[in-house]
CSV table of C-alpha atoms in Angstrom, one decimal:
chain,number,residue,atom,x,y,z
M,27,PHE,CA,0.0,0.0,0.0
M,28,GLU,CA,1.5,3.2,-1.2
M,29,MET,CA,-0.3,6.5,-1.7
M,30,PRO,CA,1.5,8.8,-4.1
M,31,GLU,CA,0.9,12.5,-3.1
M,32,LYS,CA,-0.6,13.3,-6.5
M,33,SER,CA,-3.1,10.4,-6.5
M,34,TRP,CA,-6.6,11.7,-6.0
M,35,THR,CA,-8.5,8.6,-4.8
M,36,HIS,CA,-12.0,8.9,-3.2
M,37,ALA,CA,-10.3,8.5,0.2
M,38,ARG,CA,-7.7,11.2,-0.4
M,39,ALA,CA,-10.3,13.7,-1.6
M,40,LEU,CA,-12.5,13.0,1.4
M,41,SER,CA,-9.5,13.2,3.8
M,42,ARG,CA,-9.2,16.9,2.7
M,43,LEU,CA,-12.6,17.5,4.3
M,44,ARG,CA,-11.8,15.7,7.5
M,45,SER,CA,-12.2,18.9,9.6
M,46,LYS,CA,-15.7,19.4,8.2
M,47,ILE,CA,-17.1,15.9,7.9
M,48,GLU,CA,-16.8,12.6,9.8
M,49,THR,CA,-15.7,9.9,7.4
M,50,TYR,CA,-16.1,6.1,7.8
M,51,ILE,CA,-14.5,3.6,5.5
M,52,TYR,CA,-15.1,-0.1,4.6
M,53,ASP,CA,-13.2,-2.6,2.6
M,54,PRO,CA,-13.6,-6.4,2.7
M,55,ASN,CA,-9.8,-6.7,2.8
M,56,SER,CA,-9.2,-6.2,6.5
M,57,GLU,CA,-5.5,-5.6,6.1
M,58,LEU,CA,-6.0,-2.9,3.5
M,59,LEU,CA,-8.9,-1.4,5.5
M,60,ASP,CA,-6.5,-1.1,8.5
M,61,LYS,CA,-3.8,0.6,6.4
M,62,ILE,CA,-6.2,3.0,4.7
M,63,SER,CA,-7.9,3.8,8.0
M,64,LYS,CA,-4.6,4.6,9.7
M,65,HIS,CA,-3.2,6.5,6.7
M,66,TYR,CA,-6.2,8.9,6.4
M,67,LYS,CA,-7.4,8.7,10.1
M,68,PHE,CA,-10.8,7.4,9.1
M,69,LYS,CA,-13.0,5.2,11.3
M,70,SER,CA,-13.5,1.8,9.8
M,71,VAL,CA,-16.9,0.1,9.9
M,72,PRO,CA,-18.4,-3.2,8.8
M,73,TYR,CA,-20.4,-3.2,5.6
M,74,GLU,CA,-24.1,-3.5,6.2
M,75,ALA,CA,-26.3,-2.7,3.1
M,76,ASP,CA,-29.2,-2.0,5.4
M,77,GLY,CA,-27.1,0.2,7.7
M,78,LEU,CA,-26.2,2.8,5.0
M,79,ASP,CA,-29.0,5.1,6.0
M,80,ARG,CA,-26.9,6.8,8.7
M,81,TYR,CA,-24.6,8.3,6.0
M,82,ASN,CA,-25.3,11.6,4.1
M,83,ILE,CA,-22.6,10.9,1.5
M,84,ILE,CA,-21.6,7.5,0.2
M,85,SER,CA,-18.6,6.9,-2.0
M,86,ILE,CA,-18.5,3.6,-4.0
M,87,ALA,CA,-15.0,2.5,-5.1
M,88,SER,CA,-15.5,-1.2,-4.9
M,89,PRO,CA,-14.5,-3.7,-7.7
M,90,SER,CA,-16.4,-2.9,-11.0
M,91,GLY,CA,-18.6,-6.0,-10.8
M,92,LEU,CA,-20.1,-4.8,-7.5
M,93,HIS,CA,-20.9,-1.2,-8.5
M,94,THR,CA,-24.6,-1.9,-9.4
M,95,GLU,CA,-25.3,-3.8,-6.2
M,96,HIS,CA,-23.6,-1.2,-4.0
M,97,LEU,CA,-25.3,1.7,-5.9
M,98,ASN,CA,-28.7,0.1,-5.4
M,99,ALA,CA,-28.0,-0.3,-1.6
M,100,ALA,CA,-26.9,3.4,-1.5
M,101,LEU,CA,-30.0,4.5,-3.3
M,102,ASP,CA,-32.2,2.5,-0.8
M,103,SER,CA,-30.4,4.4,2.0
M,104,LYS,CA,-31.6,7.8,0.8
M,105,ALA,CA,-28.1,9.3,1.0
M,106,GLU,CA,-28.1,12.9,-0.3
M,107,LEU,CA,-25.0,12.3,-2.4
M,108,ILE,CA,-23.6,9.1,-3.9
M,109,ILE,CA,-20.3,9.2,-5.7
M,110,CYS,CA,-19.8,6.0,-7.8
M,111,GLU,CA,-16.8,4.7,-9.7
M,112,LYS,CA,-17.4,3.8,-13.3
M,113,PRO,CA,-18.5,1.6,-14.9
M,114,LEU,CA,-21.8,1.5,-13.1
M,115,SER,CA,-22.3,-2.0,-14.5
M,116,THR,CA,-20.2,-4.6,-16.3
M,117,LYS,CA,-23.3,-6.2,-17.9
M,118,LEU,CA,-25.5,-4.8,-20.6
M,119,GLY,CA,-29.1,-4.2,-19.4
M,120,ASN,CA,-28.1,-4.5,-15.7
M,121,LEU,CA,-29.0,-0.9,-14.9
M,122,GLU,CA,-32.7,-0.7,-15.8
M,123,ALA,CA,-34.0,-1.3,-12.3
M,124,THR,CA,-31.3,1.0,-10.9
M,125,MET,CA,-32.3,3.8,-13.2
M,126,ILE,CA,-36.0,3.5,-12.0
M,127,LYS,CA,-34.8,3.5,-8.4
M,128,TYR,CA,-32.6,6.6,-9.1
M,129,LYS,CA,-35.5,8.5,-10.7
M,130,ASN,CA,-37.7,7.8,-7.7
M,131,SER,CA,-35.0,8.8,-5.2
M,132,LYS,CA,-33.9,12.1,-3.8
M,133,SER,CA,-30.2,11.1,-4.1
M,134,PHE,CA,-27.8,12.9,-6.4
M,135,VAL,CA,-25.5,10.4,-8.1
M,136,LEU,CA,-22.1,11.6,-9.4
M,137,VAL,CA,-20.4,9.1,-11.6
M,138,ASN,CA,-16.6,9.3,-11.6
M,139,TYR,CA,-16.3,11.6,-14.7
M,140,MET,CA,-14.8,14.2,-12.5
M,141,ARG,CA,-12.3,15.4,-15.1
M,142,ARG,CA,-15.1,17.8,-16.1
M,143,PHE,CA,-14.1,19.8,-13.0
M,144,GLN,CA,-10.5,20.2,-14.1
M,145,PRO,CA,-9.7,23.8,-15.3
M,146,LEU,CA,-8.0,22.5,-18.4
M,147,TYR,CA,-11.3,20.9,-19.6
M,148,HIS,CA,-13.0,24.3,-19.3
M,149,GLN,CA,-10.1,26.0,-21.1
M,150,GLN,CA,-10.4,23.5,-23.9
M,151,LYS,CA,-14.2,24.1,-24.2
M,152,SER,CA,-13.7,27.8,-24.5
M,153,TYR,CA,-10.9,27.3,-27.1
M,154,VAL,CA,-13.1,25.0,-29.2
M,155,ARG,CA,-16.0,27.4,-29.0
M,156,ARG,CA,-13.8,30.3,-30.2
M,157,LEU,CA,-12.2,28.2,-32.9
M,158,PHE,CA,-15.5,27.0,-34.3
M,159,GLN,CA,-17.7,30.0,-33.6
M,160,ASN,CA,-18.4,30.4,-37.4
M,161,SER,CA,-18.3,26.8,-38.5
M,162,GLU,CA,-19.2,23.2,-37.5
M,163,ILE,CA,-16.8,20.5,-36.3
M,164,GLN,CA,-16.9,17.8,-39.0
M,165,SER,CA,-15.1,15.0,-37.3
M,166,ILE,CA,-13.0,14.2,-34.2
M,167,ARG,CA,-10.7,11.2,-33.7
M,168,VAL,CA,-10.2,9.7,-30.2
M,169,GLU,CA,-7.7,7.1,-29.3
M,170,TYR,CA,-7.7,5.2,-26.0
M,171,CYS,CA,-7.0,1.7,-24.6
M,172,ARG,CA,-7.9,-0.4,-21.6
M,173,GLY,CA,-11.6,-0.7,-22.2
M,174,LEU,CA,-14.5,1.5,-23.4
M,175,LEU,CA,-16.2,1.4,-20.0
M,176,ASN,CA,-13.1,2.1,-17.9
M,177,ASN,CA,-11.2,4.5,-20.1
M,178,GLY,CA,-13.0,5.2,-23.3
M,179,GLY,CA,-15.9,6.5,-21.3
M,180,HIS,CA,-13.8,9.5,-20.2
M,181,ALA,CA,-13.3,10.4,-23.9
M,182,LEU,CA,-17.0,10.1,-24.6
M,183,ASP,CA,-17.8,12.2,-21.6
M,184,PHE,CA,-15.3,14.8,-22.6
M,185,LEU,CA,-16.9,15.0,-26.1
M,186,ARG,CA,-20.3,15.5,-24.6
M,187,PHE,CA,-18.9,18.2,-22.3
M,188,LEU,CA,-17.0,19.9,-25.1
M,189,LEU,CA,-19.7,19.7,-27.8
M,190,ASN,CA,-22.9,19.8,-25.8
M,191,PRO,CA,-24.7,17.7,-28.5
M,192,LYS,CA,-28.4,17.7,-28.8
M,193,ALA,CA,-28.5,13.9,-29.4
M,194,ASP,CA,-27.0,10.8,-28.0
M,195,LEU,CA,-24.0,9.1,-29.6
M,196,LYS,CA,-25.1,6.7,-32.4
M,197,VAL,CA,-22.6,4.0,-33.4
M,198,ASN,CA,-22.6,3.7,-37.1
M,199,TYR,CA,-20.3,0.7,-37.3
M,200,VAL,CA,-17.7,-1.2,-35.3
M,201,VAL,CA,-14.3,-1.6,-37.0
M,202,SER,CA,-12.8,-3.9,-34.4
M,203,PHE,CA,-12.6,-4.6,-30.7
M,204,ALA,CA,-10.1,-6.2,-28.4
M,205,TYR,CA,-10.1,-7.2,-24.7
M,206,ASP,CA,-6.8,-5.6,-23.8
M,207,ALA,CA,-7.3,-5.2,-20.1
M,208,PHE,CA,-10.6,-6.4,-18.7
M,209,GLU,CA,-12.6,-9.5,-19.6
M,210,TYR,CA,-15.9,-7.5,-19.5
M,211,ASP,CA,-14.7,-4.3,-21.1
M,212,PRO,CA,-13.3,-4.3,-24.7
M,213,THR,CA,-11.5,-1.5,-26.4
M,214,VAL,CA,-13.6,-0.7,-29.4
M,215,ASP,CA,-12.7,1.0,-32.7
M,216,PHE,CA,-15.9,2.4,-34.0
M,217,HIS,CA,-17.3,5.2,-36.1
M,218,GLY,CA,-20.2,7.2,-34.6
M,219,ALA,CA,-22.0,10.5,-34.7
M,220,PHE,CA,-24.1,12.7,-32.4
């Protein structure tokens, strides 16, 4: 367990608020839980899905395959803010019930596309608007690796932020795909349009 000073994990970000909020942490790996708790001076607690209602903010940074289950439990708890790592699910069609639960909740869910808050993103958006104020962008090429859900999603989110399209992305055709990092998340070469 090493925590580089420039690494902004959920735990490190929450530790910056330690004087303002009381933070509890859970991890099924008791050795890791002990190290993280001591490093950040958090209180460790056992995970109880039905005991989450005592928390105002819930941060989900569990393994990808558990995100949907943990998000559903957090939505049931009525937490005001839920911060969830991406991908929300590793299985197609696994989020329909979660979306209904979210729409009927008062929780605000923030998926980890937090790069939008980086000043450079806002500078790029202003630059692109100035550059194309009298014309339309015809095409954009994006290159990424290590999975569409885990990494390519950041590029797609950046395009939505940058372009503010009126429509959803439509995939015209897939050129190729490869499982280069995760068994559930291929890197996909495709052509699409908003």
